[in-house]
Amino acid sequence: MTDLFTLDAEVRTDLGKGASRRLRHASKVPAILYGEGQEPVSLTLAHKNVFRAQQEEAFYSHVLTINVDGKPVECLLKDMQRHPFKQLVMHLDFLRIDATHVVQVNAPIHFLNEETAEKLGGKIAHLMNEIAITCLPADIPEFIEIDVANLAVGETIHLSNVTLPKGVTSDELAKGESHDQAVVTVNAPKVPNADSEAAEEAAAE
């Protein structure tokens, strides 16, 4: 897993759309590295390494190491452009980080024990799949777990009910109580009425 978060890159000076097309034909991915008060740097990475790494959920919130012409730089992935229908990564944006400066990332949510809640007759509805958080780079969680085993029909878990790791704060809750968004709820199952059942039977005939 660790090797997936260390990528080799080369500085590129040949810029523009035509240059980017040539890179992609050569199985390379154009990228840019910026942040921490330094000048942006245009990069090139091997597509096969990027494509393998981006298949891991943690790639999108994990601290990455980009070896820029052999010099390691710690950063976060801030944006990724994919081809609309081909399995191709078109462009990457990396943000430099400093271990002493807080960063804002989106941490994916892992919902636990959904089958337990649904056995009680409810239907789980995910209202959020990730939580915007702020923390130091070393405190970035790979994911945030939310247990819905005891969630009854009609109940909802809000951001204020989520236990975040030490050193991690919710960006929305920091804006005030009015931003206490719903994360997951259990809806009552739909009960078919007589008209819909008759229509289904007629269609089956």
mmCIF file of C-alpha atoms in Angstrom:
data_model
loop_
_atom_site.group_PDB
_atom_site.id
_atom_site.type_symbol
_atom_site.label_atom_id
_atom_site.label_comp_id
_atom_site.label_asym_id
_atom_site.label_seq_id
_atom_site.Cartn_x
_atom_site.Cartn_y
_atom_site.Cartn_z
ATOM 1 C CA MET A 1 0.000 0.000 0.000
ATOM 2 C CA THR A 2 2.780 2.439 0.906
ATOM 3 C CA ASP A 3 4.385 2.217 -2.550
ATOM 4 C CA LEU A 4 1.085 3.284 -4.123
ATOM 5 C CA PHE A 5 1.363 6.612 -2.334
ATOM 6 C CA THR A 6 4.868 7.336 -3.616
ATOM 7 C CA LEU A 7 4.968 8.406 -7.251
ATOM 8 C CA ASP A 8 7.865 9.463 -9.440
ATOM 9 C CA ALA A 9 7.434 12.604 -11.524
ATOM 10 C CA GLU A 10 9.450 14.654 -13.965
ATOM 11 C CA VAL A 11 9.314 18.417 -14.419
ATOM 12 C CA ARG A 12 7.923 19.309 -17.838
ATOM 13 C CA THR A 13 8.570 22.460 -19.804
ATOM 14 C CA ASP A 14 6.630 21.517 -22.936
ATOM 15 C CA LEU A 15 3.205 22.971 -22.062
ATOM 16 C CA GLY A 16 -0.117 23.468 -23.823
ATOM 17 C CA LYS A 17 -2.915 21.224 -25.089
ATOM 18 C CA GLY A 18 -0.805 19.756 -27.870
ATOM 19 C CA ALA A 19 1.957 18.823 -25.446
ATOM 20 C CA SER A 20 -0.582 17.234 -23.079
ATOM 21 C CA ARG A 21 -2.012 15.147 -25.921
ATOM 22 C CA ARG A 22 1.461 13.915 -26.834
ATOM 23 C CA LEU A 23 2.096 12.953 -23.232
ATOM 24 C CA ARG A 24 -1.119 10.962 -23.017
ATOM 25 C CA HIS A 25 -0.293 9.131 -26.254
ATOM 26 C CA ALA A 26 2.992 8.198 -24.567
ATOM 27 C CA SER A 27 1.101 6.807 -21.523
ATOM 28 C CA LYS A 28 2.029 9.801 -19.392
ATOM 29 C CA VAL A 29 -0.216 11.976 -17.216
ATOM 30 C CA PRO A 30 0.264 15.766 -17.048
ATOM 31 C CA ALA A 31 -0.022 17.252 -13.565
ATOM 32 C CA ILE A 32 0.603 20.412 -11.579
ATOM 33 C CA LEU A 33 2.052 20.852 -8.094
ATOM 34 C CA TYR A 34 1.270 24.064 -6.206
ATOM 35 C CA GLY A 35 0.794 25.545 -2.736
ATOM 36 C CA GLU A 36 2.785 26.549 0.373
ATOM 37 C CA GLY A 37 3.741 29.873 -1.202
ATOM 38 C CA GLN A 38 5.882 28.276 -3.904
ATOM 39 C CA GLU A 39 5.637 28.599 -7.656
ATOM 40 C CA PRO A 40 3.485 25.992 -9.411
ATOM 41 C CA VAL A 41 5.456 23.242 -11.139
ATOM 42 C CA SER A 42 4.201 21.295 -14.177
ATOM 43 C CA LEU A 43 4.881 17.569 -13.927
ATOM 44 C CA THR A 44 4.619 14.325 -15.849
ATOM 45 C CA LEU A 45 3.829 10.939 -14.248
ATOM 46 C CA ALA A 46 3.588 7.413 -15.618
ATOM 47 C CA HIS A 47 -0.076 6.619 -16.288
ATOM 48 C CA LYS A 48 0.159 2.980 -15.155
ATOM 49 C CA ASN A 49 1.341 4.020 -11.684
ATOM 50 C CA VAL A 50 -1.276 6.744 -11.332
ATOM 51 C CA PHE A 51 -4.076 4.494 -12.554
ATOM 52 C CA ARG A 52 -3.150 1.759 -10.071
ATOM 53 C CA ALA A 53 -2.913 4.208 -7.168
ATOM 54 C CA GLN A 54 -6.215 5.954 -7.902
ATOM 55 C CA GLN A 55 -8.063 2.664 -7.494
ATOM 56 C CA GLU A 56 -7.369 2.837 -3.747
ATOM 57 C CA GLU A 57 -9.855 4.854 -1.716
ATOM 58 C CA ALA A 58 -7.110 6.213 0.557
ATOM 59 C CA PHE A 59 -5.310 7.780 -2.427
ATOM 60 C CA TYR A 60 -7.778 10.686 -2.312
ATOM 61 C CA SER A 61 -7.123 11.686 1.302
ATOM 62 C CA HIS A 62 -3.732 10.149 2.105
ATOM 63 C CA VAL A 63 -0.516 12.164 2.282
ATOM 64 C CA LEU A 64 1.331 11.389 -0.956
ATOM 65 C CA THR A 65 5.020 11.618 -1.729
ATOM 66 C CA ILE A 66 5.869 12.860 -5.207
ATOM 67 C CA ASN A 67 9.517 12.404 -6.174
ATOM 68 C CA VAL A 68 10.069 15.426 -8.402
ATOM 69 C CA ASP A 69 13.227 14.652 -10.360
ATOM 70 C CA GLY A 70 14.330 12.597 -7.359
ATOM 71 C CA LYS A 71 13.420 15.154 -4.668
ATOM 72 C CA PRO A 72 10.540 14.022 -2.406
ATOM 73 C CA VAL A 73 7.635 16.429 -1.895
ATOM 74 C CA GLU A 74 4.705 15.687 0.412
ATOM 75 C CA CYS A 75 1.330 16.654 -1.011
ATOM 76 C CA LEU A 76 -2.366 15.882 -1.290
ATOM 77 C CA LEU A 77 -4.403 15.132 -4.387
ATOM 78 C CA LYS A 78 -6.776 18.069 -4.894
ATOM 79 C CA ASP A 79 -8.279 17.284 -8.277
ATOM 80 C CA MET A 80 -8.314 14.551 -10.889
ATOM 81 C CA GLN A 81 -9.692 14.721 -14.423
ATOM 82 C CA ARG A 82 -10.737 11.444 -16.032
ATOM 83 C CA HIS A 83 -11.664 10.653 -19.612
ATOM 84 C CA PRO A 84 -15.484 10.574 -19.936
ATOM 85 C CA PHE A 85 -15.594 6.953 -21.124
ATOM 86 C CA LYS A 86 -12.056 5.563 -21.431
ATOM 87 C CA GLN A 87 -10.100 4.250 -18.455
ATOM 88 C CA LEU A 88 -7.698 7.160 -18.581
ATOM 89 C CA VAL A 89 -6.562 9.731 -16.037
ATOM 90 C CA MET A 90 -6.260 13.012 -17.939
ATOM 91 C CA HIS A 91 -4.767 15.433 -15.392
ATOM 92 C CA LEU A 92 -3.843 15.702 -11.706
ATOM 93 C CA ASP A 93 -3.610 18.625 -9.288
ATOM 94 C CA PHE A 94 -1.363 18.178 -6.236
ATOM 95 C CA LEU A 95 -1.220 20.532 -3.249
ATOM 96 C CA ARG A 96 2.053 20.833 -1.341
ATOM 97 C CA ILE A 97 1.670 20.440 2.410
ATOM 98 C CA ASP A 98 3.639 21.306 5.521
ATOM 99 C CA ALA A 99 3.471 18.964 8.534
ATOM 100 C CA THR A 100 2.863 21.968 10.813
ATOM 101 C CA HIS A 101 0.008 23.485 8.777
ATOM 102 C CA VAL A 102 -3.577 22.221 8.896
ATOM 103 C CA VAL A 103 -5.193 21.035 5.670
ATOM 104 C CA GLN A 104 -8.768 20.588 4.470
ATOM 105 C CA VAL A 105 -9.680 17.219 2.963
ATOM 106 C CA ASN A 106 -12.746 15.065 2.376
ATOM 107 C CA ALA A 107 -12.671 11.852 4.407
ATOM 108 C CA PRO A 108 -14.771 8.963 3.026
ATOM 109 C CA ILE A 109 -17.426 7.436 5.272
ATOM 110 C CA HIS A 110 -17.653 3.706 5.969
ATOM 111 C CA PHE A 111 -21.112 2.707 7.191
ATOM 112 C CA LEU A 112 -21.121 -0.292 9.530
ATOM 113 C CA ASN A 113 -23.857 -2.867 10.269
ATOM 114 C CA GLU A 114 -26.312 -1.672 7.637
ATOM 115 C CA GLU A 115 -27.742 -5.175 7.350
ATOM 116 C CA THR A 116 -28.636 -5.093 11.066
ATOM 117 C CA ALA A 117 -30.616 -1.883 10.687
ATOM 118 C CA GLU A 118 -32.405 -3.123 7.571
ATOM 119 C CA LYS A 119 -33.419 -6.379 9.299
ATOM 120 C CA LEU A 120 -35.611 -4.210 11.520
ATOM 121 C CA GLY A 121 -37.601 -3.221 8.435
ATOM 122 C CA GLY A 122 -35.985 0.054 7.450
ATOM 123 C CA LYS A 123 -34.189 1.248 4.350
ATOM 124 C CA ILE A 124 -30.774 2.907 4.785
ATOM 125 C CA ALA A 125 -30.361 6.205 2.917
ATOM 126 C CA HIS A 126 -26.874 7.725 2.633
ATOM 127 C CA LEU A 127 -27.153 11.507 2.592
ATOM 128 C CA MET A 128 -23.380 11.998 2.642
ATOM 129 C CA ASN A 129 -20.553 9.741 1.467
ATOM 130 C CA GLU A 130 -17.693 11.882 2.768
ATOM 131 C CA ILE A 131 -17.094 14.514 5.432
ATOM 132 C CA ALA A 132 -15.131 17.722 4.878
ATOM 133 C CA ILE A 133 -12.580 17.942 7.690
ATOM 134 C CA THR A 134 -9.643 20.061 8.855
ATOM 135 C CA CYS A 135 -6.589 18.658 10.642
ATOM 136 C CA LEU A 136 -2.824 18.357 10.530
ATOM 137 C CA PRO A 137 -1.516 16.087 7.748
ATOM 138 C CA ALA A 138 -0.459 13.415 10.256
ATOM 139 C CA ASP A 139 -4.023 13.225 11.622
ATOM 140 C CA ILE A 140 -5.821 12.660 8.298
ATOM 141 C CA PRO A 141 -7.983 9.536 8.669
ATOM 142 C CA GLU A 142 -8.222 7.116 5.753
ATOM 143 C CA PHE A 143 -11.967 6.931 6.465
ATOM 144 C CA ILE A 144 -14.546 7.673 9.155
ATOM 145 C CA GLU A 145 -16.697 4.834 10.499
ATOM 146 C CA ILE A 146 -20.367 5.313 11.359
ATOM 147 C CA ASP A 147 -22.236 2.432 13.005
ATOM 148 C CA VAL A 148 -25.924 2.345 12.087
ATOM 149 C CA ALA A 149 -26.782 -0.899 13.897
ATOM 150 C CA ASN A 150 -28.975 0.837 16.490
ATOM 151 C CA LEU A 151 -30.622 3.273 14.085
ATOM 152 C CA ALA A 152 -34.404 2.791 14.120
ATOM 153 C CA VAL A 153 -36.840 3.608 11.319
ATOM 154 C CA GLY A 154 -37.234 7.379 11.099
ATOM 155 C CA GLU A 155 -33.991 8.149 12.931
ATOM 156 C CA THR A 156 -31.123 10.175 11.462
ATOM 157 C CA ILE A 157 -27.456 10.569 12.294
ATOM 158 C CA HIS A 158 -26.194 14.150 11.921
ATOM 159 C CA LEU A 159 -22.638 15.461 11.779
ATOM 160 C CA SER A 160 -22.803 16.336 15.481
ATOM 161 C CA ASN A 161 -23.462 12.652 16.246
ATOM 162 C CA VAL A 162 -20.317 11.489 14.429
ATOM 163 C CA THR A 163 -17.245 10.814 16.539
ATOM 164 C CA LEU A 164 -14.231 12.199 14.705
ATOM 165 C CA PRO A 165 -10.631 11.143 15.427
ATOM 166 C CA LYS A 166 -8.543 13.244 17.791
ATOM 167 C CA GLY A 167 -7.316 16.452 16.170
ATOM 168 C CA VAL A 168 -9.958 16.331 13.423
ATOM 169 C CA THR A 169 -12.794 18.869 13.108
ATOM 170 C CA SER A 170 -15.801 19.087 10.795
ATOM 171 C CA ASP A 171 -15.696 22.042 8.403
ATOM 172 C CA GLU A 172 -19.493 22.320 8.354
ATOM 173 C CA LEU A 173 -19.952 22.206 12.136
ATOM 174 C CA ALA A 174 -17.302 24.915 12.449
ATOM 175 C CA LYS A 175 -19.762 27.228 10.637
ATOM 176 C CA GLY A 176 -22.393 26.863 13.363
ATOM 177 C CA GLU A 177 -25.321 24.721 14.503
ATOM 178 C CA SER A 178 -27.329 25.508 11.381
ATOM 179 C CA HIS A 179 -24.772 23.475 9.402
ATOM 180 C CA ASP A 180 -25.350 20.268 11.357
ATOM 181 C CA GLN A 181 -26.120 18.276 8.229
ATOM 182 C CA ALA A 182 -27.788 14.867 8.100
ATOM 183 C CA VAL A 183 -25.409 12.044 7.220
ATOM 184 C CA VAL A 184 -27.547 8.892 7.125
ATOM 185 C CA THR A 185 -31.167 8.042 7.890
ATOM 186 C CA VAL A 186 -33.419 4.998 8.004
ATOM 187 C CA ASN A 187 -36.566 5.354 5.949
ATOM 188 C CA ALA A 188 -39.707 3.279 6.318
ATOM 189 C CA PRO A 189 -40.102 0.713 3.530
ATOM 190 C CA LYS A 190 -42.463 1.630 0.742
ATOM 191 C CA VAL A 191 -45.850 -0.099 1.007
ATOM 192 C CA PRO A 192 -47.380 -0.787 -2.412
ATOM 193 C CA ASN A 193 -51.014 0.338 -2.744
ATOM 194 C CA ALA A 194 -53.766 -1.606 -4.438
ATOM 195 C CA ASP A 195 -53.550 0.408 -7.673
ATOM 196 C CA SER A 196 -49.826 -0.221 -8.114
ATOM 197 C CA GLU A 197 -50.247 -3.934 -7.372
ATOM 198 C CA ALA A 198 -53.045 -4.172 -9.958
ATOM 199 C CA ALA A 199 -50.896 -2.387 -12.519
ATOM 200 C CA GLU A 200 -47.999 -4.780 -11.896
ATOM 201 C CA GLU A 201 -50.298 -7.799 -12.243
ATOM 202 C CA ALA A 202 -51.744 -6.432 -15.495
ATOM 203 C CA ALA A 203 -48.265 -5.860 -16.866
ATOM 204 C CA ALA A 204 -47.270 -9.404 -15.942
ATOM 205 C CA GLU A 205 -50.256 -10.824 -17.846
#
